[in-house]
CSV table of C-alpha atoms and ligand atoms in Angstrom, one decimal:
chain,number,residue,atom,x,y,z
C,1,MET,CA,-45.8,110.6,-51.0
C,2,THR,CA,-47.2,109.7,-47.6
C,3,PRO,CA,-47.0,106.4,-46.5
C,4,LEU,CA,-50.8,106.0,-46.6
C,5,HIS,CA,-51.3,107.7,-49.9
C,6,GLN,CA,-48.2,105.5,-51.3
C,7,VAL,CA,-50.6,102.1,-50.3
C,8,ILE,CA,-53.8,103.5,-51.0
C,9,ILE,CA,-53.3,105.5,-54.1
C,10,ASN,CA,-50.3,103.7,-55.6
C,11,LYS,CA,-51.2,100.2,-54.4
C,12,ASP,CA,-48.1,99.8,-53.4
C,13,THR,CA,-47.8,96.2,-51.6
C,14,LYS,CA,-44.0,96.3,-50.6
C,15,ILE,CA,-44.8,98.5,-47.4
C,16,ASN,CA,-47.5,98.4,-44.3
C,17,PRO,CA,-47.8,101.5,-42.9
C,18,ILE,CA,-49.1,101.4,-39.7
C,19,TRP,CA,-51.5,103.2,-37.1
C,20,ILE,CA,-53.9,102.3,-34.6
C,21,MET,CA,-57.6,103.5,-34.1
C,22,ARG,CA,-57.7,105.3,-30.5
C,23,GLN,CA,-53.9,105.6,-30.8
C,24,ALA,CA,-54.2,108.8,-29.1
C,25,GLY,CA,-56.2,108.3,-26.0
C,26,ARG,CA,-57.2,106.3,-22.6
C,27,TYR,CA,-54.1,103.6,-22.6
C,28,LEU,CA,-51.3,106.1,-22.2
C,29,PRO,CA,-50.0,107.4,-18.9
C,30,GLU,CA,-49.2,110.9,-20.3
C,31,PHE,CA,-52.8,111.2,-21.8
C,32,ARG,CA,-54.8,110.1,-18.3
C,33,GLU,CA,-52.5,113.2,-16.6
C,34,ILE,CA,-54.3,115.5,-18.9
C,35,ARG,CA,-57.4,113.9,-18.7
C,36,LYS,CA,-57.6,114.0,-15.0
C,37,LEU,CA,-57.1,117.9,-14.9
C,38,ASN,CA,-59.9,118.0,-17.7
C,39,PRO,CA,-63.2,116.1,-16.7
C,40,ASP,CA,-65.4,117.8,-19.1
C,41,PHE,CA,-64.6,115.7,-22.5
C,42,ILE,CA,-66.2,117.7,-24.9
C,43,ASN,CA,-64.1,120.8,-23.6
C,44,LEU,CA,-60.6,118.8,-24.0
C,45,CYS,CA,-61.6,118.6,-27.6
C,46,LEU,CA,-62.4,122.2,-27.9
C,47,ASN,CA,-58.9,122.8,-26.5
C,48,GLU,CA,-56.8,123.0,-29.6
C,49,ASN,CA,-53.5,123.2,-27.7
C,50,LEU,CA,-54.4,120.2,-25.6
C,51,SER,CA,-55.9,118.1,-28.3
C,52,SER,CA,-53.0,118.7,-30.9
C,53,GLU,CA,-50.7,117.8,-27.9
C,54,ILE,CA,-52.7,114.4,-27.4
C,55,THR,CA,-52.7,113.6,-30.9
C,56,LEU,CA,-49.3,113.9,-31.0
C,57,GLN,CA,-48.4,111.8,-28.0
C,58,PRO,CA,-48.4,108.5,-29.8
C,59,LEU,CA,-46.0,109.7,-32.4
C,60,LYS,CA,-43.5,111.0,-30.3
C,61,ARG,CA,-43.6,107.1,-28.4
C,62,PHE,CA,-44.1,105.2,-31.1
C,63,ASN,CA,-43.0,104.8,-35.1
C,64,LEU,CA,-46.6,105.5,-36.4
C,65,ASP,CA,-46.9,106.6,-39.6
C,66,ALA,CA,-50.1,108.8,-39.3
C,67,ALA,CA,-51.9,110.6,-36.7
C,68,ILE,CA,-55.9,111.0,-35.9
C,69,ILE,CA,-56.7,114.1,-34.6
C,70,PHE,CA,-57.7,113.6,-31.3
C,71,SER,CA,-61.4,114.5,-31.2
C,72,ASP,CA,-65.0,112.1,-31.8
C,73,ILE,CA,-67.3,111.6,-34.2
C,74,LEU,CA,-69.8,113.0,-31.4
C,75,MET,CA,-68.5,116.4,-32.0
C,76,LEU,CA,-70.6,116.5,-35.0
C,77,PRO,CA,-74.1,116.5,-33.3
C,78,TYR,CA,-72.5,119.0,-30.6
C,79,GLY,CA,-71.5,121.1,-33.7
C,80,LEU,CA,-75.6,120.8,-34.9
C,81,ASN,CA,-76.1,122.4,-31.1
C,82,GLN,CA,-77.3,118.9,-29.7
C,83,LYS,CA,-76.1,118.5,-26.2
C,84,VAL,CA,-73.6,116.0,-25.6
C,85,GLU,CA,-71.7,114.8,-22.5
C,86,PHE,CA,-69.7,112.1,-21.6
C,87,LYS,CA,-70.4,110.5,-18.2
C,88,LYS,CA,-67.7,108.7,-16.4
C,89,ASN,CA,-68.7,105.1,-16.7
C,90,PHE,CA,-71.8,105.6,-18.4
C,91,GLY,CA,-70.4,107.0,-22.2
C,92,PRO,CA,-72.5,109.7,-24.0
C,93,MET,CA,-75.2,111.2,-23.3
C,94,LEU,CA,-77.3,113.5,-25.4
C,95,GLY,CA,-80.1,115.6,-25.5
C,96,ASN,CA,-83.3,116.0,-27.2
C,97,ILE,CA,-83.2,117.1,-30.8
C,98,ASN,CA,-85.2,120.5,-31.6
C,99,ILE,CA,-85.6,119.4,-35.5
C,100,SER,CA,-86.8,123.1,-36.6
C,101,GLU,CA,-83.6,125.3,-34.8
C,102,MET,CA,-81.3,122.2,-36.5
C,103,SER,CA,-83.0,122.7,-39.8
C,104,LYS,CA,-81.9,126.5,-39.6
C,105,LEU,CA,-78.7,126.7,-38.6
C,106,ASP,CA,-76.4,127.7,-41.1
C,107,GLU,CA,-72.7,126.7,-42.2
C,108,ILE,CA,-71.0,129.8,-40.5
C,109,ASP,CA,-72.2,128.8,-37.2
C,110,PHE,CA,-71.8,124.9,-37.4
C,111,THR,CA,-67.8,125.9,-38.1
C,112,LYS,CA,-67.9,128.2,-35.7
C,113,ASN,CA,-69.1,125.7,-32.9
C,114,LEU,CA,-65.8,123.7,-33.9
C,115,TYR,CA,-63.6,126.0,-34.7
C,116,PRO,CA,-61.1,124.5,-32.2
C,117,VAL,CA,-61.3,121.2,-33.7
C,118,TYR,CA,-60.1,122.7,-36.9
C,119,LYS,CA,-56.9,124.6,-35.4
C,120,ALA,CA,-56.0,121.6,-33.8
C,121,ILE,CA,-55.4,119.5,-37.0
C,122,ASN,CA,-53.8,122.8,-38.5
C,123,LYS,CA,-51.1,122.5,-35.8
C,124,VAL,CA,-51.0,118.8,-35.7
C,125,SER,CA,-50.3,119.0,-39.8
C,126,ALA,CA,-47.9,121.9,-39.7
C,127,ASN,CA,-45.9,120.1,-36.9
C,128,ASN,CA,-42.6,118.3,-37.6
C,129,LEU,CA,-43.6,114.9,-35.9
C,130,THR,CA,-46.0,114.8,-38.7
C,131,LYS,CA,-43.5,115.1,-41.8
C,132,GLY,CA,-43.6,113.1,-44.5
C,133,LYS,CA,-46.7,111.1,-42.6
C,134,ASN,CA,-50.3,111.4,-42.7
C,135,THR,CA,-53.0,113.9,-40.6
C,136,ILE,CA,-56.4,111.5,-40.4
C,137,GLY,CA,-59.3,113.5,-40.2
C,138,PHE,CA,-62.6,111.3,-39.4
C,139,VAL,CA,-66.4,111.7,-39.1
C,140,GLY,CA,-68.6,109.2,-38.1
C,141,ALA,CA,-71.1,107.8,-40.8
C,142,PRO,CA,-74.7,109.1,-41.0
C,143,TRP,CA,-75.9,106.0,-39.9
C,144,THR,CA,-73.9,105.8,-36.6
C,145,LEU,CA,-74.2,109.3,-35.8
C,146,LEU,CA,-78.4,108.8,-36.4
C,147,VAL,CA,-78.1,106.1,-33.8
C,148,TYR,CA,-76.6,108.2,-31.2
C,149,MET,CA,-78.6,111.6,-32.0
C,150,ILE,CA,-82.4,109.3,-32.0
C,151,ASN,CA,-80.8,106.7,-28.9
C,152,GLN,CA,-79.3,109.8,-26.9
C,153,GLN,CA,-76.9,107.0,-25.8
C,154,SER,CA,-75.3,103.9,-27.0
C,155,PRO,CA,-77.0,101.6,-28.2
C,156,LYS,CA,-74.4,99.1,-27.0
C,157,LYS,CA,-77.0,98.1,-24.2
C,158,ASN,CA,-80.2,98.4,-26.2
C,159,LEU,CA,-81.6,100.8,-29.4
C,160,LYS,CA,-84.9,102.3,-28.4
C,161,GLU,CA,-88.1,100.3,-28.9
C,162,ASN,CA,-89.2,103.2,-31.1
C,163,PHE,CA,-86.3,104.0,-33.1
C,164,PHE,CA,-87.6,103.9,-36.5
C,165,LYS,CA,-91.0,105.2,-35.6
C,166,ASP,CA,-91.0,108.3,-36.8
C,167,ASP,CA,-89.5,108.4,-40.4
C,168,PHE,CA,-89.8,112.1,-41.3
C,169,LEU,CA,-87.9,113.1,-38.4
C,170,ILE,CA,-85.0,110.3,-39.3
C,171,ASN,CA,-84.7,111.3,-42.9
C,172,ARG,CA,-84.9,115.3,-42.1
C,173,ILE,CA,-81.9,114.3,-39.8
C,174,LEU,CA,-80.2,112.4,-42.1
C,175,LEU,CA,-80.2,115.2,-44.8
C,176,ILE,CA,-78.9,117.4,-42.2
C,177,LEU,CA,-76.3,115.5,-41.4
C,178,GLU,CA,-75.1,115.1,-45.1
C,179,LYS,CA,-74.9,118.3,-45.7
C,180,PHE,CA,-73.0,119.0,-42.6
C,181,LEU,CA,-70.8,115.8,-42.7
C,182,LYS,CA,-69.1,117.3,-46.0
C,183,LEU,CA,-68.9,120.6,-44.3
C,184,HIS,CA,-66.9,119.1,-41.3
C,185,ILE,CA,-64.5,117.1,-43.8
C,186,LYS,CA,-64.3,119.9,-46.1
C,187,ASN,CA,-63.1,121.8,-43.0
C,188,GLN,CA,-60.8,119.2,-41.8
C,189,ILE,CA,-59.0,118.7,-45.2
C,190,ASN,CA,-58.7,122.6,-45.5
C,191,ASN,CA,-56.9,122.8,-42.4
C,192,GLY,CA,-54.4,119.7,-43.2
C,193,ALA,CA,-56.2,116.3,-43.1
C,194,ASN,CA,-54.4,114.1,-46.0
C,195,VAL,CA,-56.7,110.9,-45.2
C,196,ILE,CA,-60.4,111.0,-43.9
C,197,GLN,CA,-61.8,107.8,-42.2
C,198,ILE,CA,-65.7,107.3,-41.8
C,199,PHE,CA,-66.4,105.1,-39.0
C,200,ASP,CA,-69.7,103.2,-39.0
C,201,SER,CA,-69.4,101.5,-35.5
C,202,TRP,CA,-73.0,100.8,-35.6
C,203,ALA,CA,-73.3,99.5,-39.4
C,204,GLY,CA,-73.7,95.9,-37.8
C,205,LEU,CA,-76.6,96.6,-36.1
C,206,LEU,CA,-78.8,97.0,-39.4
C,207,GLU,CA,-81.0,94.3,-41.3
C,208,GLU,CA,-79.8,93.8,-44.9
C,209,LYS,CA,-83.1,95.4,-46.1
C,210,ASP,CA,-82.0,98.6,-44.4
C,211,LEU,CA,-78.6,99.1,-45.7
C,212,PRO,CA,-79.8,101.0,-49.1
C,213,ASN,CA,-81.3,103.8,-46.9
C,214,TYR,CA,-79.3,103.9,-43.8
C,215,ILE,CA,-76.1,102.9,-45.1
C,216,TYR,CA,-75.4,102.5,-48.8
C,217,THR,CA,-77.2,106.0,-49.9
C,218,PRO,CA,-75.9,108.3,-47.1
C,219,THR,CA,-72.4,106.9,-47.4
C,220,LEU,CA,-71.7,106.8,-51.2
C,221,SER,CA,-72.8,110.4,-51.3
C,222,LEU,CA,-70.4,111.5,-48.6
C,223,VAL,CA,-67.5,109.0,-50.2
C,224,ASN,CA,-68.1,110.5,-53.7
C,225,TYR,CA,-68.0,114.2,-51.8
C,226,VAL,CA,-64.3,113.1,-50.7
C,227,LYS,CA,-63.3,111.9,-54.0
C,228,THR,CA,-64.1,115.3,-55.4
C,229,LEU,CA,-61.4,116.8,-52.6
C,230,ASN,CA,-58.8,114.3,-53.7
C,231,VAL,CA,-58.3,113.0,-50.3
C,232,PRO,CA,-58.3,109.2,-50.1
C,233,VAL,CA,-61.4,107.7,-47.6
C,234,ILE,CA,-61.3,104.6,-45.4
C,235,CYS,CA,-64.9,103.3,-44.7
C,236,PHE,CA,-64.7,101.3,-41.4
C,237,PRO,CA,-68.6,99.6,-41.6
C,238,ARG,CA,-67.9,97.6,-38.1
C,239,GLU,CA,-69.3,94.2,-38.2
C,240,ILE,CA,-71.5,94.7,-41.8
C,241,LYS,CA,-72.4,91.1,-42.8
C,242,ASN,CA,-70.9,91.6,-46.4
C,243,TYR,CA,-68.0,93.8,-47.1
C,244,LYS,CA,-67.7,92.9,-50.4
C,245,GLU,CA,-71.2,94.3,-51.4
C,246,TYR,CA,-70.5,97.0,-49.1
C,247,CYS,CA,-67.2,98.1,-51.0
C,248,GLU,CA,-69.0,97.3,-54.6
C,249,ILE,CA,-71.7,99.9,-53.8
C,250,VAL,CA,-70.0,102.6,-51.3
C,251,LYS,CA,-66.5,102.5,-53.5
C,252,PRO,CA,-64.2,103.9,-50.7
C,253,ASP,CA,-60.8,104.1,-51.8
C,254,ALA,CA,-59.9,101.9,-48.8
C,255,VAL,CA,-61.7,99.7,-46.1
C,256,SER,CA,-60.9,98.8,-42.8
C,257,ILE,CA,-62.2,95.3,-41.4
C,258,ASP,CA,-63.3,94.7,-38.0
C,259,TYR,CA,-61.9,91.3,-35.9
C,260,ASN,CA,-64.5,89.1,-36.8
C,261,ILE,CA,-63.6,89.0,-40.6
C,262,ASP,CA,-61.4,86.5,-41.6
C,263,PRO,CA,-58.7,87.9,-43.6
C,264,LYS,CA,-58.1,85.1,-46.0
C,265,LYS,CA,-61.8,85.1,-47.5
C,266,ILE,CA,-61.8,89.1,-47.9
C,267,LEU,CA,-58.4,89.1,-49.7
C,268,ASN,CA,-60.4,86.8,-52.4
C,269,ASP,CA,-63.4,89.0,-51.9
C,270,ILE,CA,-62.1,92.7,-52.2
C,271,ARG,CA,-59.8,94.3,-54.7
C,272,ILE,CA,-59.2,98.0,-52.9
C,273,PRO,CA,-56.7,98.3,-50.3
C,274,ILE,CA,-57.3,96.7,-47.1
C,275,GLN,CA,-57.0,98.2,-43.5
C,276,GLY,CA,-56.6,96.5,-40.0
C,277,GLY,CA,-58.2,93.3,-38.9
C,278,LEU,CA,-56.2,92.3,-35.7
C,279,ASP,CA,-58.2,91.9,-32.4
C,280,PRO,CA,-57.2,94.5,-29.9
C,281,LYS,CA,-57.6,91.7,-26.9
C,282,ILE,CA,-54.0,90.4,-28.6
C,283,LEU,CA,-52.6,93.1,-27.4
C,284,LEU,CA,-53.5,92.1,-23.8
C,285,THR,CA,-51.4,88.6,-24.1
C,286,ASP,CA,-47.5,88.3,-24.7
C,287,LYS,CA,-45.4,89.4,-27.0
C,288,GLU,CA,-45.0,85.9,-28.6
C,289,THR,CA,-48.8,86.0,-29.3
C,290,LEU,CA,-48.8,89.3,-30.2
C,291,LYS,CA,-46.1,88.7,-33.1
C,292,LYS,CA,-47.7,85.2,-34.0
C,293,GLU,CA,-51.0,87.4,-35.1
C,294,ALA,CA,-49.6,90.3,-36.4
C,295,LEU,CA,-47.4,88.1,-39.1
C,296,LYS,CA,-50.4,86.5,-39.8
C,297,TYR,CA,-51.9,89.2,-41.4
C,298,LEU,CA,-48.6,90.6,-42.9
C,299,GLU,CA,-48.3,87.1,-44.7
C,300,ILE,CA,-52.0,87.2,-45.8
C,301,PHE,CA,-52.1,91.1,-47.2
C,302,ASN,CA,-48.0,90.7,-48.4
C,303,ASP,CA,-49.2,90.7,-52.3
C,304,HIS,CA,-52.6,93.2,-51.4
C,305,PRO,CA,-52.1,96.9,-50.8
C,306,TYR,CA,-52.6,96.9,-46.9
C,307,ILE,CA,-52.1,99.2,-44.1
C,308,PHE,CA,-51.7,97.5,-40.4
C,309,ASN,CA,-54.2,98.6,-37.8
C,310,LEU,CA,-56.5,96.8,-35.4
C,311,GLY,CA,-60.3,95.5,-35.9
C,312,HIS,CA,-61.4,98.0,-33.5
C,313,GLY,CA,-60.0,100.6,-31.0
C,314,VAL,CA,-57.1,99.7,-28.8
C,315,LEU,CA,-58.4,99.0,-25.1
C,316,PRO,CA,-57.7,101.4,-22.2
C,317,GLU,CA,-56.3,98.7,-20.3
C,318,THR,CA,-53.5,97.7,-23.1
C,319,ASN,CA,-49.9,98.0,-22.1
C,320,PRO,CA,-48.3,101.1,-24.3
C,321,ASP,CA,-44.9,98.5,-24.4
C,322,MET,CA,-47.3,96.2,-26.4
C,323,VAL,CA,-47.9,98.7,-29.2
C,324,GLU,CA,-44.5,99.5,-29.4
C,325,TYR,CA,-43.4,96.1,-30.1
C,326,LEU,CA,-46.5,95.7,-32.4
C,327,VAL,CA,-44.8,98.8,-34.4
C,328,ASP,CA,-41.9,97.2,-34.1
C,329,THR,CA,-42.8,94.1,-35.5
C,330,VAL,CA,-44.6,95.4,-38.5
C,331,LYS,CA,-42.0,97.8,-38.9
C,332,ASN,CA,-39.3,94.9,-39.1
C,333,TYR,CA,-41.1,92.9,-41.4
K,1,LIG,O1,-63.0,109.1,-20.9
K,1,LIG,C1,-62.2,109.4,-21.6
K,1,LIG,O2,-61.2,109.5,-21.8
K,1,LIG,C2,-63.0,109.6,-23.2
K,1,LIG,C3,-62.6,108.4,-24.0
K,1,LIG,C4,-62.8,108.8,-25.4
K,1,LIG,C5,-61.6,109.1,-26.2
K,1,LIG,C6,-60.1,109.0,-25.9
K,1,LIG,C7,-63.8,109.2,-26.1
K,1,LIG,C8,-65.2,108.9,-25.7
K,1,LIG,N1,-63.6,109.4,-27.4
K,1,LIG,C9,-62.2,109.6,-27.7
K,1,LIG,C10,-61.2,110.0,-28.9
K,1,LIG,C11,-61.7,109.3,-30.0
K,1,LIG,N2,-63.1,108.9,-30.4
K,1,LIG,C12,-61.1,109.2,-31.3
K,1,LIG,C13,-59.3,110.0,-31.2
K,1,LIG,C14,-58.8,110.0,-32.0
K,1,LIG,C15,-58.2,108.1,-31.9
K,1,LIG,O3,-57.0,108.4,-31.3
K,1,LIG,O4,-58.4,107.3,-32.4
K,1,LIG,C16,-61.8,108.7,-32.2
K,1,LIG,C17,-61.2,108.6,-33.7
K,1,LIG,C18,-63.2,108.4,-31.7
K,1,LIG,C19,-64.4,107.9,-32.9
K,1,LIG,C20,-65.4,107.3,-31.9
K,1,LIG,N3,-66.1,107.6,-30.9
K,1,LIG,C21,-66.2,106.1,-32.6
K,1,LIG,C22,-65.7,105.6,-34.0
K,1,LIG,C23,-64.5,104.3,-33.2
K,1,LIG,C24,-65.3,103.4,-32.7
K,1,LIG,O5,-64.7,103.2,-31.3
K,1,LIG,O6,-66.5,102.5,-33.3
K,1,LIG,C25,-67.3,106.4,-31.6
K,1,LIG,C26,-68.1,105.0,-31.9
K,1,LIG,C27,-67.4,107.2,-30.5
K,1,LIG,C28,-68.0,107.4,-29.8
K,1,LIG,C29,-67.7,107.6,-28.1
K,1,LIG,N4,-66.9,108.4,-27.9
K,1,LIG,C30,-66.4,108.2,-26.3
K,1,LIG,C31,-67.0,107.0,-25.7
K,1,LIG,C32,-67.5,106.3,-24.8
K,1,LIG,C33,-68.0,106.5,-27.0
K,1,LIG,C34,-69.0,105.7,-27.1
K,1,LIG,C35,-68.6,104.1,-27.2
K,1,LIG,C36,-70.0,103.5,-27.2
K,1,LIG,O7,-71.1,103.4,-27.7
K,1,LIG,O8,-69.5,102.3,-26.4
């Protein structure tokens, strides 16, 4: 059994597998080299040779237990034929939505648009470096994708004032997302992904009254779908106020926690396997601090099924030596 399955399915508390959100990417010099020669990020994700190579880069360096495919949650709107671009020093920029065109898109055309992503997963899962390990497929949650698709840029600065104005449009997009997210998940699993993670990076933007409509109902539908495919599903509802309620309603197989969560409190609140938590900024300090903070999580979750990870993606300015030190600290625990 693979390490993540042992924790998630068998509830094994004796091992602490480790992988790192955004492990394939910006902090690695070998990634930057490839990136420099490939200024178009979407094209890079659609280059199955390079995207599989980038996916495997961190596994060549560190004793990680899983590979996460080098792609992006915004490949989904790209697959739906919404224009998606990544601008340097700005982030993603999306085009207008043509809802009647989008409603007509069929499953074959969508799969064709993202075909290289699936081929890359196939290559990664067949590679010796992932033998006995996990290959993680992922999607953005419907709410987080809706945010990018309607806002047309990161909501980091602000969410459009009239974001919720067009109810009819929002509900149509949510239904389209649900259909194609299921297909995107199935295609990833058919090509070798053996864990699925659902990133709801902007879950924290919603008020409590809006959670059922935008988060609980559409995410539950996805989680139930992944369960029918017999692959474990991890949810990451970043900065949601009530992880306990989320887990009780959405029922993921495991939950990934952000760095604002008190690990001791969550241990009391939640019965399912837990992942993550460590503040990525700790990797910018020194080895002593890093060890102390990592051990804190390992000790708190000593008798609970726990997958080591960060509370958000690794920062671009992180020194790879610190990542190596973290992986070794967890492995030697
Ligand atoms: O310029 C560059 O080199 C591109 C930077 C980059 C990278 C390396 C982006 C742009 N995406 C990625 C890869 C990526 N994105 C992965 C690959 C696998 C890995 O190593 O983990 C994954 C899983 C993602 C997921 C993703 N993309 C999320 C969810 C996780 C999270 O961080 O909250 C989100 C919100 C995105 C959107 C995105 N992609 C990239 C940018 C700059 C953004 C916008 C972030 C924002 O709105 O602030």
